[in-house]
Amino acid sequence: DAGVIQSPRHEVTEMGQEVTLRCKPISGHNSLFWYRQTMMRGLELLIYFNNNVPIDDSGMPEDRFSAKMPNASFSTLKIQPSEPRDSAVYFCASSLTGGPNQPQHFGDGTRLSIL
Amino acid sequence: TQLLEQSPQFLSIQEGENLTVYCNSSSVFSSLQWYRQEPGEGPVLLVTVVTGGEVKKLKRLTFQFGDARKDSSLHITAAQPGDTGLYLCAGAPVGNDMRFGAGTRLTVKP
């Protein structure tokens, strides 16, 4: 079974550039989550979608971050303009529903470095 | 302040030793989940505990949910190098979204 697929695996770019991270959730899963992981702050929930609709984006750091889910099989997280403090590993996860007891299935992450 | 406090933050032990890591909160959870994350990969779910006082076993791993559903522990018996990783607890306080603890980074030396 294909798990959650994220691309790219690594991204290195200069500050000020636009960065787009991509995620394909597990087929049939209705909820999708974007997380950011750093040593200092751990795993932080940025935003999640239920049935392609953003439900809670209170974790999005600021207006430079935006996320979309145009259909059930694809989501993007965009940073524009990027800054060095955005450097982190970004994870996408999906679950069957958004319920609190539902296990989340994570992709392998995108390691982002902003120079 | 983390909603879920995990301790210890780091743990380094020899193969064959036993260990316990903790996940504590002042909030009540409908359930708690434990994940393990290895370098370069995303977290992988180990177990979900739902009922206060519940104990679940997964081979050498024993998970317990506190009676008041505010805390949980993970005990590993006879640790092996393959148990090395970051152990994360996660839960959704009643009426809120799921949050992760900062994790316990375990190293088991051969």
PDB file of N, CA, C and O in Angstrom, chain B residues 1-69:
ATOM      1  N   THR B   1       4.830  26.660  27.063  1.00  0.00           N
ATOM      2  CA  THR B   1       4.546  25.448  27.846  1.00  0.00           C
ATOM      3  C   THR B   1       3.852  24.422  26.952  1.00  0.00           C
ATOM      4  O   THR B   1       2.877  24.728  26.279  1.00  0.00           O
ATOM      5  N   GLN B   2       4.415  23.197  26.967  1.00  0.00           N
ATOM      6  CA  GLN B   2       3.835  22.129  26.165  1.00  0.00           C
ATOM      7  C   GLN B   2       2.561  21.619  26.826  1.00  0.00           C
ATOM      8  O   GLN B   2       2.494  21.465  28.040  1.00  0.00           O
ATOM      9  N   LEU B   3       1.565  21.329  26.013  1.00  0.00           N
ATOM     10  CA  LEU B   3       0.345  20.716  26.533  1.00  0.00           C
ATOM     11  C   LEU B   3       0.652  19.332  27.087  1.00  0.00           C
ATOM     12  O   LEU B   3       0.095  18.907  28.102  1.00  0.00           O
ATOM     13  N   LEU B   4       1.541  18.624  26.391  1.00  0.00           N
ATOM     14  CA  LEU B   4       1.969  17.296  26.818  1.00  0.00           C
ATOM     15  C   LEU B   4       3.455  17.364  27.168  1.00  0.00           C
ATOM     16  O   LEU B   4       4.280  17.681  26.307  1.00  0.00           O
ATOM     17  N   GLU B   5       3.786  17.074  28.416  1.00  0.00           N
ATOM     18  CA  GLU B   5       5.170  17.110  28.870  1.00  0.00           C
ATOM     19  C   GLU B   5       5.733  15.697  28.870  1.00  0.00           C
ATOM     20  O   GLU B   5       5.169  14.812  29.545  1.00  0.00           O
ATOM     21  N   GLN B   6       6.808  15.510  28.130  1.00  0.00           N
ATOM     22  CA  GLN B   6       7.413  14.190  28.082  1.00  0.00           C
ATOM     23  C   GLN B   6       8.738  14.204  28.840  1.00  0.00           C
ATOM     24  O   GLN B   6       9.512  15.155  28.766  1.00  0.00           O
ATOM     25  N   SER B   7       8.987  13.104  29.556  1.00  0.00           N
ATOM     26  CA  SER B   7      10.242  12.988  30.296  1.00  0.00           C
ATOM     27  C   SER B   7      10.700  11.538  30.289  1.00  0.00           C
ATOM     28  O   SER B   7       9.874  10.615  30.249  1.00  0.00           O
ATOM     29  N   PRO B   8      12.033  11.321  30.350  1.00  0.00           N
ATOM     30  CA  PRO B   8      13.032  12.362  30.187  1.00  0.00           C
ATOM     31  C   PRO B   8      13.105  12.841  28.741  1.00  0.00           C
ATOM     32  O   PRO B   8      12.530  12.218  27.861  1.00  0.00           O
ATOM     33  N   GLN B   9      13.829  13.917  28.530  1.00  0.00           N
ATOM     34  CA  GLN B   9      13.972  14.437  27.177  1.00  0.00           C
ATOM     35  C   GLN B   9      14.927  13.550  26.375  1.00  0.00           C
ATOM     36  O   GLN B   9      14.729  13.317  25.190  1.00  0.00           O
ATOM     37  N   PHE B  10      15.999  13.117  27.043  1.00  0.00           N
ATOM     38  CA  PHE B  10      16.984  12.239  26.419  1.00  0.00           C
ATOM     39  C   PHE B  10      17.237  11.059  27.352  1.00  0.00           C
ATOM     40  O   PHE B  10      17.219  11.204  28.573  1.00  0.00           O
ATOM     41  N   LEU B  11      17.503   9.893  26.757  1.00  0.00           N
ATOM     42  CA  LEU B  11      17.793   8.706  27.539  1.00  0.00           C
ATOM     43  C   LEU B  11      18.747   7.828  26.746  1.00  0.00           C
ATOM     44  O   LEU B  11      18.453   7.472  25.603  1.00  0.00           O
ATOM     45  N   SER B  12      19.881   7.502  27.366  1.00  0.00           N
ATOM     46  CA  SER B  12      20.860   6.644  26.723  1.00  0.00           C
ATOM     47  C   SER B  12      21.132   5.464  27.637  1.00  0.00           C
ATOM     48  O   SER B  12      21.514   5.652  28.795  1.00  0.00           O
ATOM     49  N   ILE B  13      20.895   4.253  27.161  1.00  0.00           N
ATOM     50  CA  ILE B  13      21.034   3.065  27.998  1.00  0.00           C
ATOM     51  C   ILE B  13      21.762   1.978  27.223  1.00  0.00           C
ATOM     52  O   ILE B  13      21.951   2.066  26.006  1.00  0.00           O
ATOM     53  N   GLN B  14      22.144   0.926  27.951  1.00  0.00           N
ATOM     54  CA  GLN B  14      22.788  -0.227  27.330  1.00  0.00           C
ATOM     55  C   GLN B  14      21.725  -1.254  26.927  1.00  0.00           C
ATOM     56  O   GLN B  14      20.654  -1.364  27.556  1.00  0.00           O
ATOM     57  N   GLU B  15      22.049  -1.991  25.909  1.00  0.00           N
ATOM     58  CA  GLU B  15      21.182  -3.089  25.460  1.00  0.00           C
ATOM     59  C   GLU B  15      20.884  -4.011  26.642  1.00  0.00           C
ATOM     60  O   GLU B  15      21.773  -4.335  27.437  1.00  0.00           O
ATOM     61  N   GLY B  16      19.625  -4.418  26.747  1.00  0.00           N
ATOM     62  CA  GLY B  16      19.212  -5.323  27.809  1.00  0.00           C
ATOM     63  C   GLY B  16      18.594  -4.642  29.016  1.00  0.00           C
ATOM     64  O   GLY B  16      17.942  -5.306  29.835  1.00  0.00           O
ATOM     65  N   GLU B  17      18.799  -3.333  29.147  1.00  0.00           N
ATOM     66  CA  GLU B  17      18.219  -2.607  30.278  1.00  0.00           C
ATOM     67  C   GLU B  17      16.733  -2.342  30.044  1.00  0.00           C
ATOM     68  O   GLU B  17      16.236  -2.380  28.926  1.00  0.00           O
ATOM     69  N   ASN B  18      16.030  -2.072  31.155  1.00  0.00           N
ATOM     70  CA  ASN B  18      14.621  -1.680  31.090  1.00  0.00           C
ATOM     71  C   ASN B  18      14.523  -0.161  31.235  1.00  0.00           C
ATOM     72  O   ASN B  18      15.409   0.475  31.810  1.00  0.00           O
ATOM     73  N   LEU B  19      13.457   0.417  30.709  1.00  0.00           N
ATOM     74  CA  LEU B  19      13.282   1.859  30.831  1.00  0.00           C
ATOM     75  C   LEU B  19      11.801   2.210  30.803  1.00  0.00           C
ATOM     76  O   LEU B  19      10.967   1.440  30.306  1.00  0.00           O
ATOM     77  N   THR B  20      11.504   3.376  31.362  1.00  0.00           N
ATOM     78  CA  THR B  20      10.139   3.912  31.309  1.00  0.00           C
ATOM     79  C   THR B  20      10.207   5.380  30.932  1.00  0.00           C
ATOM     80  O   THR B  20      11.035   6.118  31.476  1.00  0.00           O
ATOM     81  N   VAL B  21       9.367   5.789  30.022  1.00  0.00           N
ATOM     82  CA  VAL B  21       9.249   7.199  29.654  1.00  0.00           C
ATOM     83  C   VAL B  21       7.814   7.630  29.923  1.00  0.00           C
ATOM     84  O   VAL B  21       6.892   6.815  29.918  1.00  0.00           O
ATOM     85  N   TYR B  22       7.673   8.929  30.176  1.00  0.00           N
ATOM     86  CA  TYR B  22       6.405   9.439  30.677  1.00  0.00           C
ATOM     87  C   TYR B  22       5.855  10.562  29.800  1.00  0.00           C
ATOM     88  O   TYR B  22       6.607  11.308  29.165  1.00  0.00           O
ATOM     89  N   CYS B  23       4.540  10.671  29.836  1.00  0.00           N
ATOM     90  CA  CYS B  23       3.821  11.711  29.108  1.00  0.00           C
ATOM     91  C   CYS B  23       2.751  12.256  30.048  1.00  0.00           C
ATOM     92  O   CYS B  23       1.853  11.499  30.449  1.00  0.00           O
ATOM     93  N   ASN B  24       2.877  13.515  30.437  1.00  0.00           N
ATOM     94  CA  ASN B  24       2.000  14.076  31.467  1.00  0.00           C
ATOM     95  C   ASN B  24       1.319  15.355  31.000  1.00  0.00           C
ATOM     96  O   ASN B  24       1.885  16.116  30.213  1.00  0.00           O
ATOM     97  N   SER B  25       0.139  15.594  31.520  1.00  0.00           N
ATOM     98  CA  SER B  25      -0.603  16.811  31.186  1.00  0.00           C
ATOM     99  C   SER B  25      -1.562  17.151  32.315  1.00  0.00           C
ATOM    100  O   SER B  25      -1.904  16.285  33.122  1.00  0.00           O
ATOM    101  N   SER B  26      -1.997  18.383  32.341  1.00  0.00           N
ATOM    102  CA  SER B  26      -3.042  18.781  33.282  1.00  0.00           C
ATOM    103  C   SER B  26      -4.423  18.670  32.632  1.00  0.00           C
ATOM    104  O   SER B  26      -5.441  18.864  33.288  1.00  0.00           O
ATOM    105  N   SER B  27      -4.447  18.338  31.361  1.00  0.00           N
ATOM    106  CA  SER B  27      -5.704  18.215  30.623  1.00  0.00           C
ATOM    107  C   SER B  27      -6.151  16.760  30.553  1.00  0.00           C
ATOM    108  O   SER B  27      -5.337  15.843  30.641  1.00  0.00           O
ATOM    109  N   VAL B  28      -7.428  16.578  30.371  1.00  0.00           N
ATOM    110  CA  VAL B  28      -8.008  15.235  30.201  1.00  0.00           C
ATOM    111  C   VAL B  28      -8.101  14.948  28.711  1.00  0.00           C
ATOM    112  O   VAL B  28      -8.521  15.799  27.925  1.00  0.00           O
ATOM    113  N   PHE B  29      -7.727  13.728  28.331  1.00  0.00           N
ATOM    114  CA  PHE B  29      -7.736  13.336  26.921  1.00  0.00           C
ATOM    115  C   PHE B  29      -8.720  12.192  26.700  1.00  0.00           C
ATOM    116  O   PHE B  29      -8.852  11.296  27.526  1.00  0.00           O
ATOM    117  N   SER B  30      -9.384  12.220  25.556  1.00  0.00           N
ATOM    118  CA  SER B  30     -10.237  11.088  25.210  1.00  0.00           C
ATOM    119  C   SER B  30      -9.390   9.883  24.831  1.00  0.00           C
ATOM    120  O   SER B  30      -9.839   8.737  24.981  1.00  0.00           O
ATOM    121  N   SER B  31      -8.186  10.135  24.354  1.00  0.00           N
ATOM    122  CA  SER B  31      -7.249   9.056  24.043  1.00  0.00           C
ATOM    123  C   SER B  31      -5.854   9.633  23.945  1.00  0.00           C
ATOM    124  O   SER B  31      -5.682  10.850  23.793  1.00  0.00           O
ATOM    125  N   LEU B  32      -4.873   8.782  24.047  1.00  0.00           N
ATOM    126  CA  LEU B  32      -3.487   9.186  23.818  1.00  0.00           C
ATOM    127  C   LEU B  32      -2.866   8.195  22.857  1.00  0.00           C
ATOM    128  O   LEU B  32      -3.187   6.993  22.882  1.00  0.00           O
ATOM    129  N   GLN B  33      -1.995   8.704  22.022  1.00  0.00           N
ATOM    130  CA  GLN B  33      -1.293   7.858  21.078  1.00  0.00           C
ATOM    131  C   GLN B  33       0.207   7.963  21.330  1.00  0.00           C
ATOM    132  O   GLN B  33       0.713   9.001  21.752  1.00  0.00           O
ATOM    133  N   TRP B  34       0.911   6.877  21.043  1.00  0.00           N
ATOM    134  CA  TRP B  34       2.375   6.852  21.097  1.00  0.00           C
ATOM    135  C   TRP B  34       2.894   6.546  19.697  1.00  0.00           C
ATOM    136  O   TRP B  34       2.403   5.619  19.033  1.00  0.00           O
ATOM    137  N   TYR B  35       3.893   7.343  19.295  1.00  0.00           N
ATOM    138  CA  TYR B  35       4.528   7.165  18.002  1.00  0.00           C
ATOM    139  C   TYR B  35       6.038   6.995  18.230  1.00  0.00           C
ATOM    140  O   TYR B  35       6.598   7.506  19.195  1.00  0.00           O
ATOM    141  N   ARG B  36       6.682   6.314  17.277  1.00  0.00           N
ATOM    142  CA  ARG B  36       8.140   6.257  17.256  1.00  0.00           C
ATOM    143  C   ARG B  36       8.620   6.834  15.935  1.00  0.00           C
ATOM    144  O   ARG B  36       8.073   6.508  14.881  1.00  0.00           O
ATOM    145  N   GLN B  37       9.634   7.676  16.017  1.00  0.00           N
ATOM    146  CA  GLN B  37      10.187   8.296  14.818  1.00  0.00           C
ATOM    147  C   GLN B  37      11.667   7.968  14.715  1.00  0.00           C
ATOM    148  O   GLN B  37      12.424   8.197  15.660  1.00  0.00           O
ATOM    149  N   GLU B  38      12.069   7.447  13.566  1.00  0.00           N
ATOM    150  CA  GLU B  38      13.472   7.143  13.311  1.00  0.00           C
ATOM    151  C   GLU B  38      14.043   8.235  12.413  1.00  0.00           C
ATOM    152  O   GLU B  38      13.292   8.920  11.702  1.00  0.00           O
ATOM    153  N   PRO B  39      15.361   8.416  12.445  1.00  0.00           N
ATOM    154  CA  PRO B  39      15.978   9.505  11.667  1.00  0.00           C
ATOM    155  C   PRO B  39      15.601   9.435  10.194  1.00  0.00           C
ATOM    156  O   PRO B  39      15.633   8.369   9.579  1.00  0.00           O
ATOM    157  N   GLY B  40      15.223  10.579   9.645  1.00  0.00           N
ATOM    158  CA  GLY B  40      14.913  10.658   8.229  1.00  0.00           C
ATOM    159  C   GLY B  40      13.535  10.138   7.861  1.00  0.00           C
ATOM    160  O   GLY B  40      13.215  10.046   6.671  1.00  0.00           O
ATOM    161  N   GLU B  41      12.742   9.811   8.856  1.00  0.00           N
ATOM    162  CA  GLU B  41      11.407   9.282   8.576  1.00  0.00           C
ATOM    163  C   GLU B  41      10.363  10.025   9.388  1.00  0.00           C
ATOM    164  O   GLU B  41      10.677  10.750  10.330  1.00  0.00           O
ATOM    165  N   GLY B  42       9.109   9.805   9.029  1.00  0.00           N
ATOM    166  CA  GLY B  42       8.034  10.384   9.804  1.00  0.00           C
ATOM    167  C   GLY B  42       7.669   9.499  10.975  1.00  0.00           C
ATOM    168  O   GLY B  42       8.033   8.324  11.025  1.00  0.00           O
ATOM    169  N   PRO B  43       6.949  10.046  11.959  1.00  0.00           N
ATOM    170  CA  PRO B  43       6.504   9.237  13.095  1.00  0.00           C
ATOM    171  C   PRO B  43       5.596   8.103  12.642  1.00  0.00           C
ATOM    172  O   PRO B  43       4.823   8.253  11.693  1.00  0.00           O
ATOM    173  N   VAL B  44       5.691   6.985  13.336  1.00  0.00           N
ATOM    174  CA  VAL B  44       4.861   5.813  13.045  1.00  0.00           C
ATOM    175  C   VAL B  44       4.101   5.445  14.313  1.00  0.00           C
ATOM    176  O   VAL B  44       4.694   5.321  15.388  1.00  0.00           O
ATOM    177  N   LEU B  45       2.805   5.273  14.173  1.00  0.00           N
ATOM    178  CA  LEU B  45       1.966   4.972  15.331  1.00  0.00           C
ATOM    179  C   LEU B  45       2.313   3.611  15.928  1.00  0.00           C
ATOM    180  O   LEU B  45       2.426   2.615  15.213  1.00  0.00           O
ATOM    181  N   LEU B  46       2.482   3.587  17.263  1.00  0.00           N
ATOM    182  CA  LEU B  46       2.702   2.328  17.971  1.00  0.00           C
ATOM    183  C   LEU B  46       1.385   1.829  18.581  1.00  0.00           C
ATOM    184  O   LEU B  46       1.048   0.653  18.445  1.00  0.00           O
ATOM    185  N   VAL B  47       0.679   2.729  19.264  1.00  0.00           N
ATOM    186  CA  VAL B  47      -0.515   2.283  19.985  1.00  0.00           C
ATOM    187  C   VAL B  47      -1.413   3.483  20.294  1.00  0.00           C
ATOM    188  O   VAL B  47      -0.931   4.620  20.351  1.00  0.00           O
ATOM    189  N   THR B  48      -2.685   3.219  20.462  1.00  0.00           N
ATOM    190  CA  THR B  48      -3.647   4.200  20.973  1.00  0.00           C
ATOM    191  C   THR B  48      -4.258   3.643  22.253  1.00  0.00           C
ATOM    192  O   THR B  48      -4.699   2.491  22.263  1.00  0.00           O
ATOM    193  N   VAL B  49      -4.259   4.420  23.326  1.00  0.00           N
ATOM    194  CA  VAL B  49      -4.928   4.019  24.566  1.00  0.00           C
ATOM    195  C   VAL B  49      -6.130   4.932  24.758  1.00  0.00           C
ATOM    196  O   VAL B  49      -6.043   6.139  24.543  1.00  0.00           O
ATOM    197  N   VAL B  50      -7.240   4.316  25.153  1.00  0.00           N
ATOM    198  CA  VAL B  50      -8.516   5.027  25.156  1.00  0.00           C
ATOM    199  C   VAL B  50      -9.160   5.057  26.548  1.00  0.00           C
ATOM    200  O   VAL B  50      -9.721   6.077  26.942  1.00  0.00           O
ATOM    201  N   THR B  51      -9.068   3.969  27.268  1.00  0.00           N
ATOM    202  CA  THR B  51      -9.769   3.849  28.536  1.00  0.00           C
ATOM    203  C   THR B  51      -8.830   4.141  29.704  1.00  0.00           C
ATOM    204  O   THR B  51      -7.704   3.628  29.740  1.00  0.00           O
ATOM    205  N   GLY B  52      -9.295   4.939  30.679  1.00  0.00           N
ATOM    206  CA  GLY B  52      -8.487   5.217  31.858  1.00  0.00           C
ATOM    207  C   GLY B  52      -8.056   3.932  32.539  1.00  0.00           C
ATOM    208  O   GLY B  52      -8.876   3.049  32.758  1.00  0.00           O
ATOM    209  N   GLY B  53      -6.747   3.823  32.854  1.00  0.00           N
ATOM    210  CA  GLY B  53      -6.223   2.624  33.484  1.00  0.00           C
ATOM    211  C   GLY B  53      -5.838   1.517  32.507  1.00  0.00           C
ATOM    212  O   GLY B  53      -5.282   0.489  32.907  1.00  0.00           O
ATOM    213  N   GLU B  54      -6.095   1.751  31.245  1.00  0.00           N
ATOM    214  CA  GLU B  54      -5.835   0.718  30.234  1.00  0.00           C
ATOM    215  C   GLU B  54      -4.344   0.417  30.117  1.00  0.00           C
ATOM    216  O   GLU B  54      -3.510   1.310  30.203  1.00  0.00           O
ATOM    217  N   VAL B  55      -4.038  -0.864  29.923  1.00  0.00           N
ATOM    218  CA  VAL B  55      -2.670  -1.308  29.673  1.00  0.00           C
ATOM    219  C   VAL B  55      -2.658  -2.081  28.365  1.00  0.00           C
ATOM    220  O   VAL B  55      -3.481  -2.972  28.154  1.00  0.00           O
ATOM    221  N   LYS B  56      -1.739  -1.690  27.484  1.00  0.00           N
ATOM    222  CA  LYS B  56      -1.594  -2.413  26.217  1.00  0.00           C
ATOM    223  C   LYS B  56      -0.163  -2.854  26.060  1.00  0.00           C
ATOM    224  O   LYS B  56       0.764  -2.118  26.417  1.00  0.00           O
ATOM    225  N   LYS B  57       0.010  -4.057  25.530  1.00  0.00           N
ATOM    226  CA  LYS B  57       1.357  -4.589  25.321  1.00  0.00           C
ATOM    227  C   LYS B  57       1.590  -4.820  23.838  1.00  0.00           C
ATOM    228  O   LYS B  57       0.724  -5.321  23.118  1.00  0.00           O
ATOM    229  N   LEU B  58       2.812  -4.450  23.426  1.00  0.00           N
ATOM    230  CA  LEU B  58       3.243  -4.649  22.046  1.00  0.00           C
ATOM    231  C   LEU B  58       4.636  -5.248  22.150  1.00  0.00           C
ATOM    232  O   LEU B  58       5.627  -4.529  22.259  1.00  0.00           O
ATOM    233  N   LYS B  59       4.699  -6.588  22.169  1.00  0.00           N
ATOM    234  CA  LYS B  59       5.958  -7.314  22.353  1.00  0.00           C
ATOM    235  C   LYS B  59       6.622  -6.843  23.654  1.00  0.00           C
ATOM    236  O   LYS B  59       6.083  -7.043  24.730  1.00  0.00           O
ATOM    237  N   ARG B  60       7.778  -6.206  23.580  1.00  0.00           N
ATOM    238  CA  ARG B  60       8.495  -5.783  24.793  1.00  0.00           C
ATOM    239  C   ARG B  60       8.052  -4.402  25.287  1.00  0.00           C
ATOM    240  O   ARG B  60       8.599  -3.892  26.269  1.00  0.00           O
ATOM    241  N   LEU B  61       7.089  -3.793  24.622  1.00  0.00           N
ATOM    242  CA  LEU B  61       6.625  -2.452  24.990  1.00  0.00           C
ATOM    243  C   LEU B  61       5.294  -2.556  25.725  1.00  0.00           C
ATOM    244  O   LEU B  61       4.385  -3.253  25.269  1.00  0.00           O
ATOM    245  N   THR B  62       5.200  -1.867  26.862  1.00  0.00           N
ATOM    246  CA  THR B  62       3.967  -1.832  27.633  1.00  0.00           C
ATOM    247  C   THR B  62       3.535  -0.383  27.789  1.00  0.00           C
ATOM    248  O   THR B  62       4.309   0.454  28.271  1.00  0.00           O
ATOM    249  N   PHE B  63       2.306  -0.106  27.407  1.00  0.00           N
ATOM    250  CA  PHE B  63       1.758   1.244  27.452  1.00  0.00           C
ATOM    251  C   PHE B  63       0.655   1.282  28.494  1.00  0.00           C
ATOM    252  O   PHE B  63      -0.160   0.366  28.575  1.00  0.00           O
ATOM    253  N   GLN B  64       0.623   2.359  29.275  1.00  0.00           N
ATOM    254  CA  GLN B  64      -0.433   2.503  30.273  1.00  0.00           C
ATOM    255  C   GLN B  64      -1.030   3.897  30.189  1.00  0.00           C
ATOM    256  O   GLN B  64      -0.314   4.881  30.028  1.00  0.00           O
ATOM    257  N   PHE B  65      -2.331   3.971  30.297  1.00  0.00           N
ATOM    258  CA  PHE B  65      -3.072   5.234  30.325  1.00  0.00           C
ATOM    259  C   PHE B  65      -3.493   5.471  31.765  1.00  0.00           C
ATOM    260  O   PHE B  65      -4.036   4.566  32.407  1.00  0.00           O
ATOM    261  N   GLY B  66      -3.231   6.657  32.294  1.00  0.00           N
ATOM    262  CA  GLY B  66      -3.558   6.947  33.670  1.00  0.00           C
ATOM    263  C   GLY B  66      -5.054   6.861  33.945  1.00  0.00           C
ATOM    264  O   GLY B  66      -5.867   7.071  33.047  1.00  0.00           O
ATOM    265  N   ASP B  67      -5.399   6.576  35.186  1.00  0.00           N
ATOM    266  CA  ASP B  67      -6.809   6.425  35.557  1.00  0.00           C
ATOM    267  C   ASP B  67      -7.613   7.681  35.228  1.00  0.00           C
ATOM    268  O   ASP B  67      -8.776   7.597  34.828  1.00  0.00           O
ATOM    269  N   ALA B  68      -7.010   8.836  35.410  1.00  0.00           N
ATOM    270  CA  ALA B  68      -7.698  10.103  35.169  1.00  0.00           C
ATOM    271  C   ALA B  68      -7.586  10.566  33.718  1.00  0.00           C
ATOM    272  O   ALA B  68      -8.095  11.633  33.361  1.00  0.00           O
ATOM    273  N   ARG B  69      -6.932   9.775  32.892  1.00  0.00           N
ATOM    274  CA  ARG B  69      -6.752  10.059  31.453  1.00  0.00           C
ATOM    275  C   ARG B  69      -6.009  11.374  31.231  1.00  0.00           C
ATOM    276  O   ARG B  69      -6.301  12.108  30.284  1.00  0.00           O
TER     277      ARG B  69
END
